[in-house]
PDB file of C-alpha atoms in Angstrom:
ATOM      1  CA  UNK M   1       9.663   9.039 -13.324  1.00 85.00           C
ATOM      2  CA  UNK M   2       7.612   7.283 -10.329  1.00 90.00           C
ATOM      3  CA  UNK M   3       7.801   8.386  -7.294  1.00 93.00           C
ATOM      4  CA  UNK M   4       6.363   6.293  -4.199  1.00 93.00           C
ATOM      5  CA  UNK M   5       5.931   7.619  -0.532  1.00 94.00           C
ATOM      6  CA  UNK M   6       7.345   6.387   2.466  1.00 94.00           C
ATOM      7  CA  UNK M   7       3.788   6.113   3.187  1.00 95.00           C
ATOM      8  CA  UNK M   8       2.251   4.023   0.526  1.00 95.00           C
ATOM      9  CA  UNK M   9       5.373   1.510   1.313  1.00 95.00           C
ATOM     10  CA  UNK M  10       4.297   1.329   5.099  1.00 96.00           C
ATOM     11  CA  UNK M  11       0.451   0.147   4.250  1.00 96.00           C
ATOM     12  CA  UNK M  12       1.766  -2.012   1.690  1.00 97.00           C
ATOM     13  CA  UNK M  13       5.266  -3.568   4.582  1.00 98.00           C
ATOM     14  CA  UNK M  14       7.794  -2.998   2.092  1.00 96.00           C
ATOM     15  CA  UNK M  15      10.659  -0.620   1.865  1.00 95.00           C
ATOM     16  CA  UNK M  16      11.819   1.157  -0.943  1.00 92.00           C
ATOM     17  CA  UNK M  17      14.840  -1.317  -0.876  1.00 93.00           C
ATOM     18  CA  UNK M  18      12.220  -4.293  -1.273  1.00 94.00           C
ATOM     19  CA  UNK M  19      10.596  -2.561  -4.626  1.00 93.00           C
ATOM     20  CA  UNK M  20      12.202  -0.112  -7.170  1.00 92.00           C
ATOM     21  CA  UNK M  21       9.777   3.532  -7.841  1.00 90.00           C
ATOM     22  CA  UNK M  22       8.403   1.870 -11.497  1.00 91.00           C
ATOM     23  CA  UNK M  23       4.831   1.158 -12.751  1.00 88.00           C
ATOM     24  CA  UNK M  24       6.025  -2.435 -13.255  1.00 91.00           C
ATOM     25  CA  UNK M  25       6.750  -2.707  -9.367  1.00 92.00           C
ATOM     26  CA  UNK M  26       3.015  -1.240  -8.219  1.00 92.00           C
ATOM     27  CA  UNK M  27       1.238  -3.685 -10.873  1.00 93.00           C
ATOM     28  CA  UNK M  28       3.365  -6.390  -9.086  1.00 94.00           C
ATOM     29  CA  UNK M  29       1.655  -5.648  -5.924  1.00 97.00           C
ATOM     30  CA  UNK M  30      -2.227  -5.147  -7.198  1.00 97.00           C
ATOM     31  CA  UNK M  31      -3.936  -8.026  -6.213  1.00 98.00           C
ATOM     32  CA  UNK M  32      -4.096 -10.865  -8.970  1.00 97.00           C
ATOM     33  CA  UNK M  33      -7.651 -10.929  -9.322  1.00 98.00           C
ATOM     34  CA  UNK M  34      -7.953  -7.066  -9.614  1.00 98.00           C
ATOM     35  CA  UNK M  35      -4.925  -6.404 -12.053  1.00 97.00           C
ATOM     36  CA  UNK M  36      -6.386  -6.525 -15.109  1.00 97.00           C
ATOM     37  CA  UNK M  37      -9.543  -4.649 -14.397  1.00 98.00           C
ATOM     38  CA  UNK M  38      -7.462  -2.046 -12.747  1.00 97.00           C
ATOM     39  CA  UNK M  39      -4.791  -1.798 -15.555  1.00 95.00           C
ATOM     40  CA  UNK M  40      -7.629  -1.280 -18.061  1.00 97.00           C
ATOM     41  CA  UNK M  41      -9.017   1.347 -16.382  1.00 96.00           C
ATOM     42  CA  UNK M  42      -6.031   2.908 -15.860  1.00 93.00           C
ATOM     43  CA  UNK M  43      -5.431   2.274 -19.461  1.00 94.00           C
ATOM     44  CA  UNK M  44      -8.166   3.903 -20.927  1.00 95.00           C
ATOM     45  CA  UNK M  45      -8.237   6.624 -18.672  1.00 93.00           C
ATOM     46  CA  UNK M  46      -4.828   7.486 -19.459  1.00 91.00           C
ATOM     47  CA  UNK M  47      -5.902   7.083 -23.467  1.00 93.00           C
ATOM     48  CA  UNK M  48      -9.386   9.613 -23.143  1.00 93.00           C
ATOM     49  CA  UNK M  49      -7.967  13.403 -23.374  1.00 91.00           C
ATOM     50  CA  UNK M  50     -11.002  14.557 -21.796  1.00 91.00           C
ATOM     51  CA  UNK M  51     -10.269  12.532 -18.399  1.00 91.00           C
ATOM     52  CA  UNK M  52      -8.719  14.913 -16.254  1.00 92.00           C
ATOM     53  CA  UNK M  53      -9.979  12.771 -12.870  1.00 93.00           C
ATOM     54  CA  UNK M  54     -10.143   9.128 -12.156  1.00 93.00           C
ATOM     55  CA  UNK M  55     -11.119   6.907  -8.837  1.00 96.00           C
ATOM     56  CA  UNK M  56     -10.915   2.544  -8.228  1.00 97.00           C
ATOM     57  CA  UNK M  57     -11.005   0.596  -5.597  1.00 98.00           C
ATOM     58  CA  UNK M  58      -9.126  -2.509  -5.880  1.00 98.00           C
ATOM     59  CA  UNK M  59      -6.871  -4.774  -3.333  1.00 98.00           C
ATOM     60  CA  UNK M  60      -3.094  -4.248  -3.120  1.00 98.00           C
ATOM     61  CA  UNK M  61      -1.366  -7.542  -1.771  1.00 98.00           C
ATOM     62  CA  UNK M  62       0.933  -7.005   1.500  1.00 98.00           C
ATOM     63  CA  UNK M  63       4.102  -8.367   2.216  1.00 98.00           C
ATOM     64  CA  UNK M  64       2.571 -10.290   4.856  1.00 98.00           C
ATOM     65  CA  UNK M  65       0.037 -12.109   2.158  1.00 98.00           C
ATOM     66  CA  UNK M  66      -3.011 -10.494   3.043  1.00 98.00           C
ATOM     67  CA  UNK M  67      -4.917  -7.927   0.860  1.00 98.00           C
ATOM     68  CA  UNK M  68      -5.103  -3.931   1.339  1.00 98.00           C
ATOM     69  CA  UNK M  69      -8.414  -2.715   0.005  1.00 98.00           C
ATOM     70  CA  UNK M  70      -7.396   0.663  -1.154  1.00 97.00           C
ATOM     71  CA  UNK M  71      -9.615   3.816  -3.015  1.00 98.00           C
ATOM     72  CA  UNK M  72      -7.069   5.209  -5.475  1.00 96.00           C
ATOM     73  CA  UNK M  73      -7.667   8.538  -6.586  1.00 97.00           C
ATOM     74  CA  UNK M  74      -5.370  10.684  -8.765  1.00 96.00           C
ATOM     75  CA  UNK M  75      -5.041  13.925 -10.981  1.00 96.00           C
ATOM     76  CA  UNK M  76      -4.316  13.718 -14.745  1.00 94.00           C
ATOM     77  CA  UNK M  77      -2.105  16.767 -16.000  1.00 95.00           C
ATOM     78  CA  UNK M  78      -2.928  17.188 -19.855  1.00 94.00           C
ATOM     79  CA  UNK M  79      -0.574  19.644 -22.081  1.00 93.00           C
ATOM     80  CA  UNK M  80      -2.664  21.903 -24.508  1.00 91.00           C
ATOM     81  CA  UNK M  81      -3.086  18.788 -27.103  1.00 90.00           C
ATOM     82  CA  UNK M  82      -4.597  16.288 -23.956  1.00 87.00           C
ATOM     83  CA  UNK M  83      -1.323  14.419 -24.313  1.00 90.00           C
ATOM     84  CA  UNK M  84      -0.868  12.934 -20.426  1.00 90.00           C
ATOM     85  CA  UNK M  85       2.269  14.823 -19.008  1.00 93.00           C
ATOM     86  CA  UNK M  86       1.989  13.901 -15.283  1.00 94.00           C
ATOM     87  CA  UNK M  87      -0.542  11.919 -12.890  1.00 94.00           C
ATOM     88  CA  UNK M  88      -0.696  12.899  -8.948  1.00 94.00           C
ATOM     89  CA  UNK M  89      -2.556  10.620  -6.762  1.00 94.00           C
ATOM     90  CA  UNK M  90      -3.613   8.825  -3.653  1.00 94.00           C
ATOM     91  CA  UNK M  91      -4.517   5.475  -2.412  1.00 93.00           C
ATOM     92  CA  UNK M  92      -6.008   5.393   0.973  1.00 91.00           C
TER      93      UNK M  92
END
């Protein structure tokens, strides 16, 4: 399950309506020429139990055109075998 804020779709001048709460929708919106650094990060943070933490700055693309330079910061929630279970997070 993904969940989006209202928020996140105000920086960004869509509406929920305009994109659906799914991974696949927020990689549509990373900026071309940061998408596949940032999805291997992600990637490989997600993959490392021992990651309980991760940060990246990278360039969401507005509605409008333009890039949003954002620092993305989120929580990884392990169960007791490091399998992920849940990630919390932030881009400001």
């Amino acid at each position: 399950e993904v969940y989006y804020s209202p928020r996140w779709f105000d920086m960004l001048g869509y509406t929920p309506d305009d994109l659906p709460q799914s991974h696949d929708a927020w990689s549509r919106v990373v900026h071309p020429d940061d998408r596949e650094r940032v999805e291997r990060s992600l990637k490989a943070w997600f993959d490392d139990p021992t990651v309980s933490h991760y940060e990246i700055e990278f360039r969401f693309v507005h509605k409008a055109g333009h890039a949003v330079q954002v620092l993305s910061r989120a929580v990884i929630l392990r169960d007791a075998q490091g399998r992920l279970r849940r990630v919390a997070g932030t881009n400001s």
